[in-house]
Short mmCIF file of C-alpha atoms in Angstrom, two decimals:
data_model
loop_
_atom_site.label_atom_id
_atom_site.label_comp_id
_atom_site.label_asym_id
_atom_site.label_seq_id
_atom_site.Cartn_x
_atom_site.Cartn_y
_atom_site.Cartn_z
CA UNK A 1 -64.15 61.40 -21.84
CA UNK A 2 -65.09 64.84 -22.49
CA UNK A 3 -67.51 63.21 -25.49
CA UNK A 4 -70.78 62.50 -24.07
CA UNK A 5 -71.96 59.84 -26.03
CA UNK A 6 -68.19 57.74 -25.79
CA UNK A 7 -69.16 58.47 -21.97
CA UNK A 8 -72.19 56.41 -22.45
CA UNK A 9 -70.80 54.13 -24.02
CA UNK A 10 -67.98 53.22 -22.13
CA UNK A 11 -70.02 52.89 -19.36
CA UNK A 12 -72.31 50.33 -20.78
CA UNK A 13 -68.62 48.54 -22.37
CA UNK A 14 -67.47 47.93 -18.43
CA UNK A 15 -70.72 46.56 -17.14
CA UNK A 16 -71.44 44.20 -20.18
CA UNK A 17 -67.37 43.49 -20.41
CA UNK A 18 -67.48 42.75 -16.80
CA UNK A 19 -70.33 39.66 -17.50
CA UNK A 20 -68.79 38.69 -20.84
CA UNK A 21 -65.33 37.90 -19.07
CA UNK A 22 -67.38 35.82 -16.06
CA UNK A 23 -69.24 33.87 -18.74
CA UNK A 24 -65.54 33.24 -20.34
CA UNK A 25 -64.25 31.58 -16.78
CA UNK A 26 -67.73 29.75 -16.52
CA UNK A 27 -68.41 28.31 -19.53
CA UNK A 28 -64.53 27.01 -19.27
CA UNK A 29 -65.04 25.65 -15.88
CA UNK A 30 -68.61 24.03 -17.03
CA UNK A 31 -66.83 21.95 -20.20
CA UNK A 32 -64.03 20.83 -17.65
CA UNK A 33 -66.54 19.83 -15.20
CA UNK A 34 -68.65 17.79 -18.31
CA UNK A 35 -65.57 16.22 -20.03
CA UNK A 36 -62.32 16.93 -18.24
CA UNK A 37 -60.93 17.36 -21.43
CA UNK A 38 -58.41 20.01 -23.09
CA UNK A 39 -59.78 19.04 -26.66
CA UNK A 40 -63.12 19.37 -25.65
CA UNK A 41 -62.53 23.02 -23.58
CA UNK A 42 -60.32 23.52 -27.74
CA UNK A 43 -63.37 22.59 -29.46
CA UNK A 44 -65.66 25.09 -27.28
CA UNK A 45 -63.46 28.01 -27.94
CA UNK A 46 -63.16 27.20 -31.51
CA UNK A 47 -66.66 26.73 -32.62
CA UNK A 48 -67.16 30.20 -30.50
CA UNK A 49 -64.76 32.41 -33.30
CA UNK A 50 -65.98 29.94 -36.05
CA UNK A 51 -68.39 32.43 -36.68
CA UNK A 52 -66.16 35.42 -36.74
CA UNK A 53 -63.92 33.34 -39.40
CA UNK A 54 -66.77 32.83 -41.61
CA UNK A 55 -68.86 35.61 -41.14
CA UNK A 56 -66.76 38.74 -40.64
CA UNK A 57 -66.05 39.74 -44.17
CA UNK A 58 -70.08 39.69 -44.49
CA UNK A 59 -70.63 41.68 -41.37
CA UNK A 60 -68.07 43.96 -42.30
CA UNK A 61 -70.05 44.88 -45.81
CA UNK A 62 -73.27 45.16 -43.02
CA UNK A 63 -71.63 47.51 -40.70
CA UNK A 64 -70.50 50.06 -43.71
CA UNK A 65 -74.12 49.81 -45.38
CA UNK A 66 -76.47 49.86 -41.90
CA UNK A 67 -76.36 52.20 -39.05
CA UNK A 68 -73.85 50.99 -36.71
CA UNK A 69 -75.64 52.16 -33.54
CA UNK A 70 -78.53 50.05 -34.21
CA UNK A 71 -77.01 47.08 -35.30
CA UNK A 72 -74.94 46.93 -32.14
CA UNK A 73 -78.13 46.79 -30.15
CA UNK A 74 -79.02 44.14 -32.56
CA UNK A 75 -75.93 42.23 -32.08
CA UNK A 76 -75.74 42.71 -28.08
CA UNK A 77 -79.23 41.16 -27.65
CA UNK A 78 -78.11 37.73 -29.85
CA UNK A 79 -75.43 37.30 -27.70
CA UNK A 80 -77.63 37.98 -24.55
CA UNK A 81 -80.33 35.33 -26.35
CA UNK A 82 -77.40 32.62 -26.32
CA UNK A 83 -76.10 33.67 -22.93
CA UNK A 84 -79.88 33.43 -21.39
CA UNK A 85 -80.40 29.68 -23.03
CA UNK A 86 -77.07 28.19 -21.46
CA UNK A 87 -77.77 29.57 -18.22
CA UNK A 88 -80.99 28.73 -17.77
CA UNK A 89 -80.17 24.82 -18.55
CA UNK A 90 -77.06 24.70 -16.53
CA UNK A 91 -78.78 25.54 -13.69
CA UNK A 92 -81.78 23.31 -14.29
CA UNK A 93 -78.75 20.89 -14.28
CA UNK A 94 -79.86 19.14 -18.14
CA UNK A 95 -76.56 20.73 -19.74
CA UNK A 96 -74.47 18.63 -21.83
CA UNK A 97 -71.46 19.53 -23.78
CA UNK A 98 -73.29 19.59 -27.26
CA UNK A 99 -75.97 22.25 -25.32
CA UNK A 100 -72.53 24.18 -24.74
CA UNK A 101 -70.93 23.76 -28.59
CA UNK A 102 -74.21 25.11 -30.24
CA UNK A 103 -74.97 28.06 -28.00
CA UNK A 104 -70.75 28.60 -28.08
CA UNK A 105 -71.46 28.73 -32.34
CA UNK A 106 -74.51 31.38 -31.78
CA UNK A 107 -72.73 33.59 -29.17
CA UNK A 108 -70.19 33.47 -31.83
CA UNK A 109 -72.68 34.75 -35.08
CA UNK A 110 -73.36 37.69 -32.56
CA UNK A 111 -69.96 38.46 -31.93
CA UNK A 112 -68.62 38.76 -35.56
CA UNK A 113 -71.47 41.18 -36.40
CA UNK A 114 -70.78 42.83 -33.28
CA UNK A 115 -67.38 43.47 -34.20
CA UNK A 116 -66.43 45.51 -36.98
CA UNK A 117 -69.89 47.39 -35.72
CA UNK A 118 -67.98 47.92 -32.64
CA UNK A 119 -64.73 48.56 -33.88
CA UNK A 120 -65.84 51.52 -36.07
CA UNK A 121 -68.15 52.97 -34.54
CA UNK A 122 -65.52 54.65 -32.03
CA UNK A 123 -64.50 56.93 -35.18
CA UNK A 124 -68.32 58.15 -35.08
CA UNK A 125 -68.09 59.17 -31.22
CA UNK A 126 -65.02 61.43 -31.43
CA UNK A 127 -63.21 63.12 -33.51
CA UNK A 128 -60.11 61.88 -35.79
CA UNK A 129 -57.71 63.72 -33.15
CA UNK A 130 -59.42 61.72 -30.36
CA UNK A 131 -59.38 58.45 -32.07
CA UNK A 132 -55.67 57.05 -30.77
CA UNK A 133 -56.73 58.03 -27.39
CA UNK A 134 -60.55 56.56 -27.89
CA UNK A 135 -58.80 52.95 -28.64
CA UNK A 136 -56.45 53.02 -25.78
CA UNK A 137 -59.82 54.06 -22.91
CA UNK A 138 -61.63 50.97 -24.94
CA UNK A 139 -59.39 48.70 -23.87
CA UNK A 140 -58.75 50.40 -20.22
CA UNK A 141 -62.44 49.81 -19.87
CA UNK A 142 -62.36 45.90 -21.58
CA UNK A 143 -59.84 45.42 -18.91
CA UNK A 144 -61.03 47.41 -16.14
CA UNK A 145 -63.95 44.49 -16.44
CA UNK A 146 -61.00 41.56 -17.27
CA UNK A 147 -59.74 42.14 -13.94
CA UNK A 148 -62.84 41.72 -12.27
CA UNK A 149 -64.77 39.15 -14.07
CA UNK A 150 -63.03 36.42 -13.74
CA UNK A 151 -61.84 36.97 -10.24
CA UNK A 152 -65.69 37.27 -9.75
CA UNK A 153 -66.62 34.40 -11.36
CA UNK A 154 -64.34 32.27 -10.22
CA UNK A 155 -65.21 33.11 -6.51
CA UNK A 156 -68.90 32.92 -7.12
CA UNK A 157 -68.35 29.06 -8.52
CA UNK A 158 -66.00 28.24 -5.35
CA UNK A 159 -68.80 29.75 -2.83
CA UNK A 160 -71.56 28.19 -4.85
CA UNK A 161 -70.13 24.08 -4.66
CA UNK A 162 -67.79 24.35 -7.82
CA UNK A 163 -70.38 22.19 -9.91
CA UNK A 164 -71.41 22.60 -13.40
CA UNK A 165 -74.85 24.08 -11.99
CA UNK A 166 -72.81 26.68 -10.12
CA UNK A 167 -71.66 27.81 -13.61
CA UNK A 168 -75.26 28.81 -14.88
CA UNK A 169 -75.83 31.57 -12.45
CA UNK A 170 -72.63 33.38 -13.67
CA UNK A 171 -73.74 32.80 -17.41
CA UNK A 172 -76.72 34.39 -16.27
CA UNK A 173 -75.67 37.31 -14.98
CA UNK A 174 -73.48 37.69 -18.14
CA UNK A 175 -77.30 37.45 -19.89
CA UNK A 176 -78.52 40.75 -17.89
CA UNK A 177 -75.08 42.23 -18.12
CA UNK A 178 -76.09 43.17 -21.71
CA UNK A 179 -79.02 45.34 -21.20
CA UNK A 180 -76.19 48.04 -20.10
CA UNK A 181 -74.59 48.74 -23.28
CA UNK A 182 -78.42 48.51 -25.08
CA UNK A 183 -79.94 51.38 -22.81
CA UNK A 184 -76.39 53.56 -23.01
CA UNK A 185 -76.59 52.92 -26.85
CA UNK A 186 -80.32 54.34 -27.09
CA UNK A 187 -79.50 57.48 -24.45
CA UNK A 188 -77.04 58.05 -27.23
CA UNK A 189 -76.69 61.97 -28.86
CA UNK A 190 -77.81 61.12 -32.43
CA UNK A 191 -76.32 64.76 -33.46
CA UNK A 192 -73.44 64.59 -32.09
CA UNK A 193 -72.32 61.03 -33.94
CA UNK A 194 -69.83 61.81 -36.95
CA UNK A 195 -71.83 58.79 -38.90
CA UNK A 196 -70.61 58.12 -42.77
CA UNK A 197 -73.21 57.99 -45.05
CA UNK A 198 -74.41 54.22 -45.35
CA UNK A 199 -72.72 52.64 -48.41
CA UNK A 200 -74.96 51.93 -51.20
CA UNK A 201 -74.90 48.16 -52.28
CA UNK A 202 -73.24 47.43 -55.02
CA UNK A 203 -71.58 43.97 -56.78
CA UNK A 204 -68.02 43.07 -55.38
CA UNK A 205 -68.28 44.96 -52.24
CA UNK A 206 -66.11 42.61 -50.09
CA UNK A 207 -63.10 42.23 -52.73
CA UNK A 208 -63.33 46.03 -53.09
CA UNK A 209 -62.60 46.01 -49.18
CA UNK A 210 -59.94 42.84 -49.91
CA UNK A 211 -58.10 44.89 -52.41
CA UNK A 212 -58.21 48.14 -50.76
CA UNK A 213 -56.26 47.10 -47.79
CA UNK A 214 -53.29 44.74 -50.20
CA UNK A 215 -53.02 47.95 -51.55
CA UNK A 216 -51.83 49.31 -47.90
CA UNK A 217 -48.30 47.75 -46.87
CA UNK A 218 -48.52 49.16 -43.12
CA UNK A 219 -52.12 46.74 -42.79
CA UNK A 220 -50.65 44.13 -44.43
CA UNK A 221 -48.33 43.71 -42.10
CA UNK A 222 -50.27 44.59 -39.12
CA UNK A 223 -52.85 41.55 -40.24
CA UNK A 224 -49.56 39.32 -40.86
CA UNK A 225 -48.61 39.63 -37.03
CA UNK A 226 -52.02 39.76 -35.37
CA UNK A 227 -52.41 36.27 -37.40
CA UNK A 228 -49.99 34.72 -36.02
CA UNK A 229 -51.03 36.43 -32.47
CA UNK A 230 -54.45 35.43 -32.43
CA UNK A 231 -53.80 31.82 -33.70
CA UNK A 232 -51.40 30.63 -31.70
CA UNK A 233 -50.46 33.14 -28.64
CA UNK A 234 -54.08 34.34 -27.18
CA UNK A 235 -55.48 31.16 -26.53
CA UNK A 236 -55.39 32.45 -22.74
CA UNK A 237 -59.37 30.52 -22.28
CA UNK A 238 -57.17 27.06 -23.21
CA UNK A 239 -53.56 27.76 -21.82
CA UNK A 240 -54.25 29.47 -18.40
CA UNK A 241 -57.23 26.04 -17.69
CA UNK A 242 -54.41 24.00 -17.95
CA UNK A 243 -51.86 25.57 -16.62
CA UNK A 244 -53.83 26.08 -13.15
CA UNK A 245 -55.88 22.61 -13.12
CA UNK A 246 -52.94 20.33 -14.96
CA UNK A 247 -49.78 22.04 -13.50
CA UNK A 248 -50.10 23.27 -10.89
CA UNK A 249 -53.50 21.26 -9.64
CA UNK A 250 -55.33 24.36 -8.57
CA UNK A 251 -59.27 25.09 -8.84
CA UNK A 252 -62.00 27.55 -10.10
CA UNK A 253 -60.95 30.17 -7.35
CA UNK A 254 -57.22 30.31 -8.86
CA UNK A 255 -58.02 29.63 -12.50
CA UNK A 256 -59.92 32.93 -12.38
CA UNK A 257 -57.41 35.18 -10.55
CA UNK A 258 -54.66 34.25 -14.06
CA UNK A 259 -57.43 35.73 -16.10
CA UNK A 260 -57.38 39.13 -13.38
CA UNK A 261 -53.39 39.07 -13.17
CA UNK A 262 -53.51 38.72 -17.05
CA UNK A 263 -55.70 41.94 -17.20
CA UNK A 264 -53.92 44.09 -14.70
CA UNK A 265 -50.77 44.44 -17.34
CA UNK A 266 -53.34 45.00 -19.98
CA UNK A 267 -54.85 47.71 -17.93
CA UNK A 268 -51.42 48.89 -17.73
CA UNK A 269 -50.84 48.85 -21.49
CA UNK A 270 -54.13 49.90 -22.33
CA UNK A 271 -53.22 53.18 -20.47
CA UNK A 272 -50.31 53.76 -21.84
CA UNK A 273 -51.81 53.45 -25.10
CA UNK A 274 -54.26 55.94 -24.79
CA UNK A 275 -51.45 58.40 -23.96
CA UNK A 276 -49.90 57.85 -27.83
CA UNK A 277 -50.67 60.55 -30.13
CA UNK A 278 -49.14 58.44 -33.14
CA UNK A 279 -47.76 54.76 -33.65
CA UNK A 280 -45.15 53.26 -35.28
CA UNK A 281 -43.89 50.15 -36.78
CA UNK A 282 -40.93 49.55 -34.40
CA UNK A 283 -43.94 49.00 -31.31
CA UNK A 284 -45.81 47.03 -33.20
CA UNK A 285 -42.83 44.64 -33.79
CA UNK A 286 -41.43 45.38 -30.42
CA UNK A 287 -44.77 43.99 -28.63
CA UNK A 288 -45.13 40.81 -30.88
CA UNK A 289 -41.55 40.09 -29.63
CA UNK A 290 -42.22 40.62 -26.16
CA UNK A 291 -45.50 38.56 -26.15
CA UNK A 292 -43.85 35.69 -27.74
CA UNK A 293 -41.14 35.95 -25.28
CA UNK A 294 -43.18 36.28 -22.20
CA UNK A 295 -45.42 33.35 -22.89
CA UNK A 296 -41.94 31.32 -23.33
CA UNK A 297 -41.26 32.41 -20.39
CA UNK A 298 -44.34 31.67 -18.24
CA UNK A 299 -44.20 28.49 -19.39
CA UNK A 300 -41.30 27.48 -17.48
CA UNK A 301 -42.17 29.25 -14.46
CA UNK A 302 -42.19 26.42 -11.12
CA UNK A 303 -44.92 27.30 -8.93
CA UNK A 304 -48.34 28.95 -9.64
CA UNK A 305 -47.19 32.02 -8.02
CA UNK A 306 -44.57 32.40 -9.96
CA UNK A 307 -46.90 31.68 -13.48
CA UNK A 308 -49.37 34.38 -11.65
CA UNK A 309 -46.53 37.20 -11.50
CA UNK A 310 -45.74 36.19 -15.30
CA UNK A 311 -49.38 37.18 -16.26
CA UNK A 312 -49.54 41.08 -16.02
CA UNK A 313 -45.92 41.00 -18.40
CA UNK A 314 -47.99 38.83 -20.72
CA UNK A 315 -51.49 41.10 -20.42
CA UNK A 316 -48.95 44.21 -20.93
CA UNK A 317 -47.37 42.68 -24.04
CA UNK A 318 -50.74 41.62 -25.76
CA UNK A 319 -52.61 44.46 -25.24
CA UNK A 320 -49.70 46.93 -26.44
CA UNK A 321 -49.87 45.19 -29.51
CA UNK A 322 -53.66 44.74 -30.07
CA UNK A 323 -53.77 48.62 -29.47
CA UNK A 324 -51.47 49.50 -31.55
CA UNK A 325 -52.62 47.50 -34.25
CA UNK A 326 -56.05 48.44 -33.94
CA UNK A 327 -55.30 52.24 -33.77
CA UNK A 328 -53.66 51.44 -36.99
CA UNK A 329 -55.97 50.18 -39.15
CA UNK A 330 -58.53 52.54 -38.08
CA UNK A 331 -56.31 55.40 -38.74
CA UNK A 332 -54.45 54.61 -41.81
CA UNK A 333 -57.97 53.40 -43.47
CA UNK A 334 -60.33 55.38 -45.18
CA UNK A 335 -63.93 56.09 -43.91
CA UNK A 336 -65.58 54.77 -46.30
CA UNK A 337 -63.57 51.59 -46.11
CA UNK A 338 -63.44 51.16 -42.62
CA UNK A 339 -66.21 49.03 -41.60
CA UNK A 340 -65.03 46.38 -44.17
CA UNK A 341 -61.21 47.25 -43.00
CA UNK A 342 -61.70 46.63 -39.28
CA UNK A 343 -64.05 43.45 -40.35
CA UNK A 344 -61.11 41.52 -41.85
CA UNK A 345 -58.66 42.58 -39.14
CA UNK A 346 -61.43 41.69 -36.68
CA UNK A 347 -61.52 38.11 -39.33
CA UNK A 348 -57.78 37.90 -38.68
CA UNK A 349 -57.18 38.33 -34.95
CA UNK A 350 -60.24 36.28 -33.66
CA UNK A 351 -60.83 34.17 -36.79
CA UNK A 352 -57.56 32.37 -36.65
CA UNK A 353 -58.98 30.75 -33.09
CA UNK A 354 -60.85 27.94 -34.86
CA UNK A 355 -57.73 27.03 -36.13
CA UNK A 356 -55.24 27.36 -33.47
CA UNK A 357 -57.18 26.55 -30.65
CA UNK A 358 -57.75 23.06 -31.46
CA UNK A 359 -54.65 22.54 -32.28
CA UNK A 360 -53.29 24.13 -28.66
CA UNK A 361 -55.61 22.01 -26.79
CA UNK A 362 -54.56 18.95 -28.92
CA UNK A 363 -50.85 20.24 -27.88
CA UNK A 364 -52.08 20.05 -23.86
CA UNK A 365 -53.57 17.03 -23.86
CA UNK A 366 -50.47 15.34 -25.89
CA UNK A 367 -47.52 17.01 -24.67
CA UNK A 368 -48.38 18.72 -21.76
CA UNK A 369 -49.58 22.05 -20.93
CA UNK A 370 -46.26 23.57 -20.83
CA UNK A 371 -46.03 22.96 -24.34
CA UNK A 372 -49.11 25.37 -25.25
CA UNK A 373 -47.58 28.40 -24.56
CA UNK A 374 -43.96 27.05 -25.55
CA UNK A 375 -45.37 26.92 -28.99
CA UNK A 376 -47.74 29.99 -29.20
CA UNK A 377 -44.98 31.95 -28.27
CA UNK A 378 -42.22 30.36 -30.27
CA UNK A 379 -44.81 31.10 -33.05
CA UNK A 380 -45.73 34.63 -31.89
CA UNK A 381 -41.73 35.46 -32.81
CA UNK A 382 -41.83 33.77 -36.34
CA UNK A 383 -45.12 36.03 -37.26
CA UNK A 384 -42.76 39.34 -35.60
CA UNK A 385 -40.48 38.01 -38.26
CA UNK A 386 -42.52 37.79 -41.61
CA UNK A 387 -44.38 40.50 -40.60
CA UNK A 388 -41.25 42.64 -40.66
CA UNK A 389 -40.20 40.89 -44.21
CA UNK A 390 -43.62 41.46 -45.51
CA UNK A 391 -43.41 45.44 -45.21
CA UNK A 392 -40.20 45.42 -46.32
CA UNK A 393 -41.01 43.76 -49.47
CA UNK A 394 -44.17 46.17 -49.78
CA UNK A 395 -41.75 49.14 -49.15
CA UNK A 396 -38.81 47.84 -51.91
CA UNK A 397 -41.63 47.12 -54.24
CA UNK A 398 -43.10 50.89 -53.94
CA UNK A 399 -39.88 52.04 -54.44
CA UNK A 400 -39.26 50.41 -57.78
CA UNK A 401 -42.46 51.09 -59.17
CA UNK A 402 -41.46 54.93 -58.26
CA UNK A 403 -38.17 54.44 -59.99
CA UNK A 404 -40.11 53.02 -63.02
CA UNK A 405 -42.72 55.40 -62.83
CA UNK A 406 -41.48 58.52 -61.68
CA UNK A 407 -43.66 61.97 -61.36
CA UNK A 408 -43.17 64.90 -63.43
#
């Protein structure tokens, strides 16, 4: 915090985090209140990260050839477009669910430029010493604004009648939310940014990324388990709606305090995080382990309160190994690659929703909503599990080719 421009910018991260976590609650409320359906709430979430799946090899090439500071601003001001449109018609009361899947889609082209921007640029504000450290206060402050956005939002629907119009003035403060992290991003120090030269263009760009990082066993296997994360085990938006509405037949008010609870032991984890000065392989597996077995666990839990208490174990657990994984990447990458790097991991730990979230609300709706989290985390502990084989493989396969090849 001693950097003035990560100051900036991590003030402008809480405010806009705080909206982008109430528009998260809302928009899940809204689809429930329009269709009462898991698939439906599965297909809203998916066609959200659709984008990121498609497009975040592309904006990866982008964020290593543009300057990152103004394509943020760029990227911020989509999202508060999309955010502005939903609002505005869910309050005027013509919403409909299709109104919800488009704008979901275009919030979704913002966020996958938005980021491997995002994600690199915190190498720019401080230096390499500083960058551990930088990760962990990014997620403190993404958190910070987990634990109040959705225990915000979910109060402001309850006082406001619990309708789908009561919805639209929370998307809309998400909309204004986003001129925070524009103005801090302009106030910026130009001078004091560490800023790679842009990347010429040149043929083959994204397979030049794609084959740097096979070449990098540790990433490999960091992008095996956040697969396997992301896809099955973070579908919180899907898992912790049904949980509270088909379980345990609560409302708005308590659907939005599992989202706070959640964030609480991310806090936690995001703190302790920032205290690393290195990471190693042994946490990363550790934390896949103990996600998959906390979501396990949470799903058999009796009462709400007793799901509620699970949450901060879960939060803890996920955020330990998103950390982690992102310090990772950023740190074992280099410079020039990095914008392409963190694009594919960002491709890999939000891409994979369009896949799995479907296929978790299909889960609720069939089985139950037990069943979503039984699976995500039963799946969680199979990725632990070829992630592990996959570096040892990479590791066995170094050390032949040494044998074979040895240095004189």
């Amino acid at each position: 915090m001693h950097n003035p421009n990560y100051r900036k910018y991590a003030a402008g991260s809480v405010v806009s985090n705080t909206g982008t976590w109430m528009q998260r609650v809302a928009q899940d409320w809204l689809v429930l209140q329009l269709t009462g359906s898991g698939s439906a709430l599965g297909i809203t979430t998916g066609l959200q990260f659709l984008p990121v799946l498609l497009l975040s090899p592309y904006a990866g090439v982008i964020a290593d050839r543009f300057p990152k500071r103004r394509l943020l601003q760029l990227t911020q001001l989509t999202m508060a477009a999309a955010s502005l449109v939903l609002g505005t018609i869910t309050v005027l009361g013509v919403v409909q669910v299709w109104h919800v899947y488009v704008l979901a889609f275009v919030f979704g082209i913002g966020s996958a430029f938005d980021a491997p921007a995002r994600q690199s640029f915190v190498s720019e504000m401080v230096d390499q010493d500083d960058l551990t450290n930088a990760v962990g206060l990014n997620s403190a402050a993404f958190n910070v604004a987990r634990i109040m956005g959705p225990g915000l939002a979910g109060l402001m629907i309850g006082a406001l009648g619990s309708g789908a119009d009561a919805t639209g003035w929370v998307i809309l403060i998400n909309a204004v939310s986003y001129a925070a992290v524009i103005t801090q991003l302009q106030r910026m120090d130009v001078s004091l940014l560490h800023s790679p030269k842009p990347v010429a263009r040149t043929p083959g760009m994204l397979l030049d990324g794609v084959r740097y990082v096979r070449s990098q066993p540790k990433m490999l296997m960091v992008l095996v388990l956040v697969f396997f994360a992301g896809t099955f085990g973070m579908n919180f938006q899907i898992t912790s709606a049904l949980m509270a509405t088909q379980v345990y037949g609560k409302g708005a008010g308590e659907f939005g305090l599992l989202g706070s609870f959640m964030a609480i032991g991310s806090l936690a984890g995001a703190l302790m995080a920032a205290r690393r000065s290195r990471i190693r392989v042994r946490l990363l597996v550790l934390a896949a382990l103990g996600f998959g077995s906390a979501e396990i666990a949470a799903a058999l839990m009796p009462t709400y309160v007793a799901f509620a208490v699970m949450c901060p174990l879960i939060g803890f657990c996920t955020i330990t190994l998103l950390n982690s994984a992102n310090a990772t990447m950023q740190l074992e990458s280099d410079p020039a690659y990095r914008g392409r790097v963190m694009a594919l991991y960002m491709t890999i730990v939000m891409g994979g929703t369009p896949i799995g979230s479907p296929v978790i609300g299909w889960v609720g709706e069939t089985f139950g909503a037990r069943w979503t989290l039984i699976l995500g985390g039963v799946l969680v502990i199979v990725g632990a599990g070829l992630a592990s084989s996959v570096l040892a493989r990479s590791n066995a396969r170094a050390a032949e080719e040494k044998d074979l090849h040895p240095a004189f």
